[in-house]
Coordinates of C-alpha atoms and ligand atoms in Angstrom, one line a residue:
M1 CA -30.6 1.0 -9.7
S2 CA -29.2 -2.9 -9.1
N3 CA -27.1 -3.6 -6.1
S4 CA -24.1 -3.3 -7.9
D5 CA -24.4 0.0 -9.6
R6 CA -24.8 1.0 -6.2
P7 CA -21.8 2.9 -4.3
I8 CA -20.5 1.4 -1.4
E9 CA -20.5 3.9 1.5
P10 CA -17.5 3.4 3.7
L11 CA -18.2 3.1 7.2
T12 CA -16.3 5.1 9.8
D13 CA -13.3 3.0 11.6
R14 CA -14.4 2.5 15.3
L15 CA -12.8 -0.9 15.4
F16 CA -10.2 -0.5 18.1
A17 CA -12.8 1.6 20.6
T18 CA -12.9 -1.3 23.0
E19 CA -10.9 -2.5 26.0
R20 CA -10.9 -5.8 24.8
Q21 CA -7.4 -7.2 24.3
P22 CA -7.0 -7.1 20.5
E23 CA -6.0 -9.8 18.0
D24 CA -3.6 -9.6 15.6
F25 CA -4.8 -7.2 13.0
R26 CA -6.1 -9.3 9.8
F27 CA -7.6 -7.9 6.6
D28 CA -10.8 -9.4 7.2
A29 CA -14.6 -8.3 6.3
A30 CA -14.8 -5.7 9.3
V31 CA -11.4 -4.0 8.2
A32 CA -12.3 -4.3 4.7
R33 CA -16.1 -2.5 5.5
V34 CA -14.2 0.7 7.1
F35 CA -10.9 0.5 5.2
P36 CA -11.2 4.0 3.3
D37 CA -12.0 5.8 6.2
M38 CA -9.1 4.0 8.2
I39 CA -6.2 4.3 6.0
R40 CA -7.0 7.9 5.2
R41 CA -7.3 8.7 8.8
S42 CA -4.2 6.5 9.9
V43 CA -1.5 7.0 7.2
P44 CA -0.1 10.5 6.6
G45 CA 0.0 11.2 2.9
Y46 CA -2.2 8.6 1.9
T47 CA -4.5 11.2 0.2
T48 CA -1.6 12.8 -1.4
I49 CA 0.2 9.6 -2.6
I50 CA -2.7 8.0 -4.2
P51 CA -3.0 11.0 -7.2
M52 CA 0.9 10.9 -7.3
I53 CA 0.7 7.5 -8.2
E54 CA -1.3 8.4 -11.2
V55 CA 1.4 11.3 -12.4
I56 CA 4.3 8.6 -11.7
T57 CA 2.4 6.0 -13.8
E58 CA 1.8 8.4 -16.5
Q59 CA 5.4 9.1 -16.8
Y60 CA 6.7 5.3 -16.8
A61 CA 4.0 3.3 -18.3
Q62 CA 5.3 1.9 -21.3
P63 CA 3.3 0.9 -24.6
G64 CA 2.1 -3.0 -24.5
S65 CA 3.6 -3.6 -21.0
N66 CA 2.0 -5.0 -17.8
C67 CA 1.7 -2.6 -14.7
Y68 CA 0.6 -4.3 -11.3
D69 CA -0.9 -3.1 -8.4
L70 CA 0.5 -5.6 -5.3
G71 CA -1.7 -5.5 -2.0
C72 CA -4.4 -3.8 -3.8
S73 CA -6.8 -3.5 -1.2
L74 CA -9.9 -1.6 -2.3
G75 CA -8.6 -0.4 -5.4
A76 CA -7.4 3.3 -4.7
S77 CA -4.2 2.8 -6.1
T78 CA -5.1 0.3 -8.7
L79 CA -7.6 3.2 -10.0
A80 CA -5.0 6.2 -9.8
M81 CA -2.4 3.4 -12.2
R82 CA -5.7 2.7 -14.4
H83 CA -6.1 6.9 -14.7
G84 CA -2.3 7.3 -15.2
I85 CA -1.9 4.8 -17.8
P86 CA -1.9 6.5 -21.2
F87 CA -1.7 3.2 -23.4
S88 CA -4.7 1.1 -24.2
D89 CA -2.6 -2.0 -24.7
C90 CA -1.3 -2.4 -21.3
T91 CA -2.6 -4.7 -18.8
L92 CA -3.2 -3.7 -15.6
V93 CA -3.3 -6.4 -12.8
G94 CA -4.4 -5.8 -9.0
I95 CA -3.3 -8.3 -6.6
D96 CA -4.5 -9.1 -2.8
N97 CA -4.4 -12.3 -0.6
S98 CA -7.8 -10.8 1.1
T99 CA -11.1 -12.3 -0.3
A100 CA -13.0 -9.4 1.6
M101 CA -11.0 -6.7 -0.2
I102 CA -10.8 -8.2 -3.4
E103 CA -14.6 -8.7 -3.4
R104 CA -15.0 -5.1 -2.6
C105 CA -12.3 -4.2 -4.9
E106 CA -14.6 -5.5 -7.7
H107 CA -17.3 -3.4 -7.1
Y108 CA -15.1 0.1 -6.6
I109 CA -13.4 -1.0 -10.1
A110 CA -16.9 -1.8 -11.7
L111 CA -18.2 1.7 -10.5
D112 CA -15.1 3.3 -12.1
D113 CA -15.6 4.4 -16.0
N114 CA -12.1 4.3 -17.3
P115 CA -12.3 1.8 -20.4
L116 CA -9.2 -0.1 -19.5
P117 CA -9.5 -3.2 -18.1
V118 CA -8.4 -4.4 -15.0
T119 CA -7.8 -8.0 -13.7
L120 CA -7.9 -9.0 -10.1
R121 CA -6.3 -11.7 -8.8
Y122 CA -6.7 -13.3 -5.2
E123 CA -3.2 -14.4 -4.6
N124 CA -0.2 -14.1 -2.4
I125 CA 2.2 -11.5 -3.9
Q126 CA 5.2 -13.7 -3.1
Q127 CA 3.5 -16.3 -5.6
T128 CA 2.1 -14.4 -7.9
E129 CA 3.6 -14.6 -11.6
L130 CA 5.0 -11.1 -12.7
S131 CA 6.8 -10.7 -16.5
D132 CA 7.1 -7.7 -18.7
A133 CA 6.2 -4.8 -16.3
S134 CA 6.7 -1.2 -16.8
V135 CA 4.9 0.0 -13.3
T136 CA 4.5 -1.8 -10.3
T137 CA 3.2 -0.4 -7.0
L138 CA 3.6 -1.7 -3.4
N139 CA 1.5 0.9 -1.6
F140 CA 1.9 0.0 2.0
T141 CA 2.0 -3.7 1.5
L142 CA 5.7 -4.9 1.5
Q143 CA 5.6 -4.0 5.1
F144 CA 3.1 -7.0 6.0
V145 CA 5.2 -9.3 4.2
P146 CA 7.5 -11.2 6.2
P147 CA 10.9 -9.6 6.3
E148 CA 12.8 -12.8 5.3
E149 CA 10.5 -13.0 2.3
R150 CA 11.1 -9.7 1.0
S151 CA 14.2 -9.5 -0.9
D152 CA 13.0 -12.7 -2.9
L153 CA 9.7 -10.5 -4.0
L154 CA 11.8 -7.4 -4.7
H155 CA 14.4 -9.5 -6.9
R156 CA 11.5 -11.0 -8.9
I157 CA 9.8 -7.5 -9.2
A158 CA 12.9 -6.3 -10.8
E159 CA 13.4 -9.0 -13.0
A160 CA 10.2 -8.7 -14.4
T161 CA 10.7 -4.8 -15.0
R162 CA 11.7 -3.8 -18.4
P163 CA 14.6 -1.4 -18.6
G164 CA 13.3 2.2 -17.8
G165 CA 10.2 0.8 -15.5
V166 CA 9.7 1.2 -11.9
L167 CA 8.6 0.3 -8.5
I168 CA 6.8 2.8 -6.6
L169 CA 7.4 1.5 -2.9
S170 CA 5.5 3.4 -0.1
E171 CA 6.2 2.2 3.5
K172 CA 6.0 2.8 7.3
I173 CA 9.4 3.2 8.2
R174 CA 11.7 3.2 11.3
F175 CA 14.6 5.2 12.3
E176 CA 18.0 4.4 13.3
S177 CA 18.0 7.1 16.1
E178 CA 15.8 6.5 19.1
D179 CA 15.2 10.1 19.4
E180 CA 14.0 10.3 15.9
Q181 CA 12.1 7.2 16.2
D182 CA 10.1 8.7 19.2
T183 CA 9.4 12.3 17.5
Q184 CA 8.1 10.7 14.5
T185 CA 6.2 8.4 16.2
R186 CA 4.9 10.8 18.8
L187 CA 3.9 13.3 15.6
H188 CA 2.2 10.2 13.8
H189 CA 0.0 9.7 16.9
E190 CA -0.8 13.4 16.9
F191 CA -1.8 13.1 13.3
K192 CA -4.7 10.4 14.2
R193 CA -5.8 12.2 17.1
A194 CA -6.2 15.4 14.7
N195 CA -8.0 12.7 12.8
G196 CA -10.4 12.1 15.5
Y197 CA -8.9 8.7 16.8
S198 CA -8.8 8.5 21.1
D199 CA -5.8 7.4 22.7
L200 CA -7.5 3.8 23.5
E201 CA -8.2 3.2 19.8
I202 CA -4.3 4.6 19.0
S203 CA -2.7 2.1 21.7
Q204 CA -5.6 -0.9 20.8
K205 CA -4.5 -0.7 17.1
R206 CA -0.7 -0.5 17.9
S207 CA -0.9 -3.7 19.9
A208 CA -2.8 -5.3 17.2
I209 CA -0.6 -4.3 14.4
E210 CA 3.1 -4.7 16.2
Q211 CA 3.6 -8.3 15.2
V212 CA 2.1 -7.8 11.6
L213 CA 3.6 -4.5 10.1
I214 CA 7.3 -4.9 10.6
P215 CA 8.9 -1.4 9.5
E216 CA 12.3 -1.2 8.2
T217 CA 14.7 1.7 7.8
L218 CA 15.1 3.6 4.8
N219 CA 18.6 2.8 4.3
A220 CA 17.5 -1.1 4.7
H221 CA 15.1 -0.6 1.9
R222 CA 17.3 1.5 -0.2
Q223 CA 20.0 -1.1 -0.2
R224 CA 17.5 -4.2 -0.7
L225 CA 16.3 -2.4 -3.7
L226 CA 19.6 -1.7 -5.6
N227 CA 20.7 -5.3 -4.3
S228 CA 17.8 -6.7 -6.0
G229 CA 18.2 -5.2 -9.4
F230 CA 16.8 -1.8 -9.5
D231 CA 19.5 1.1 -10.6
R232 CA 18.4 4.1 -8.6
V233 CA 16.4 4.7 -5.5
L234 CA 14.8 8.3 -4.9
V235 CA 12.2 9.3 -1.8
W236 CA 9.6 11.3 -3.5
Y237 CA 7.7 11.7 -0.6
Q238 CA 7.6 11.7 3.4
C239 CA 5.5 12.5 6.0
F240 CA 6.5 11.6 9.8
N241 CA 7.2 7.8 9.3
F242 CA 5.7 7.4 6.2
V243 CA 7.6 7.3 3.1
S244 CA 7.5 6.8 -0.6
M245 CA 10.2 5.9 -2.9
L246 CA 10.8 5.5 -6.5
A247 CA 13.3 2.8 -7.6
I248 CA 14.1 3.0 -11.3
K249 CA 15.7 0.3 -14.0
A250 CA 18.3 2.1 -16.1
D251 CA 17.1 2.2 -19.7
Ligands
GEK301 C1 -3.7 1.4 -1.1 N1 -2.5 -0.4 -1.8 O1 -5.2 1.4 -1.0 N2 0.1 -11.1 -1.0 C2 -1.0 -10.2 -1.4 N3 -1.8 -9.2 -0.4 C3 -1.2 -8.9 0.6 C4 -0.2 -9.8 1.2 C5 0.5 -10.9 0.7 N4 1.4 -11.4 1.3 N5 0.3 -9.0 2.3 C6 -1.0 -8.1 2.7 N6 -1.6 -8.0 1.8 C7 -3.5 -0.2 -0.9 C8 -3.4 -0.2 0.5 S1 -3.0 -2.0 2.6 C9 -1.9 -1.3 3.4 C10 -2.6 -1.4 0.7 C11 -2.7 -0.7 4.9 C12 -2.5 -6.8 1.5 C13 -3.7 -6.8 2.3 O2 -4.7 -7.9 2.4 C14 -4.0 -5.4 2.2 O3 -5.3 -5.4 1.1 C15 -2.9 -4.8 1.8 O4 -2.0 -5.6 1.2 C16 -2.1 -3.8 2.5 O5 -2.9 2.0 -1.9 O6 -3.4 -1.6 5.2 O7 -1.6 -0.1 5.7

């Protein structure tokens, strides 16, 4: 067995089990190494959303179109799309601006036996070229794009989307009501505790990520998607403060 054939064993995430003042969160090699464990134990619904991306892709992919996974990380959503696309003449592109993620992603894609080719691009999604798309996925990526750059990106995605095509947008959200914000945040932290994170890890991760991951309300997302050129927006999944939406361009 050569090195590239060997499955990568993801490690357990203990990155924030330290009293040290945390630096701002970055998608570096240390995060890439533990990422599958980190996202599964931190994002309620992630393990349901990934297989549903396959189901949605199967419904909306169009022959001869491009499908994009923006912020593909290690390729979990890319592989779900790959397995959902029912046409061999589609092009599937995964894009991420973390070299550590893209390098490992190549390995996971190579281990998967689906024949549809996948192109990986090391790029900023704000600058990446998009055209003739049927399905685009932003699975927990838009939340890391500076808020003032989000509208341009969504306009470009909508413009690149064929009639009848979709954007799958999953995000951590915040709530207009302070009460609901507190309750949903508490429930999210309970979810993390139930998955083995300590109070120290939860609070250190929170400090590291709060300047980097900027959540918005469901209403703000919905309005921006409609203003960007999508015709319908529906929420197909929610667990606590984590939501996945489907933005549809009319036929
Ligand atoms: C999954 N979709 O497993 N340009 C390109 N990539 C970016 C940018 C940007 N401007 N900003 C952040 N990223 C994946 C999970 S993780 C979600 C996505 C999370 C990348 C970043 O490098 C990271 O790999 C990914 O977006 C976000 O379904 O960690 O909560």
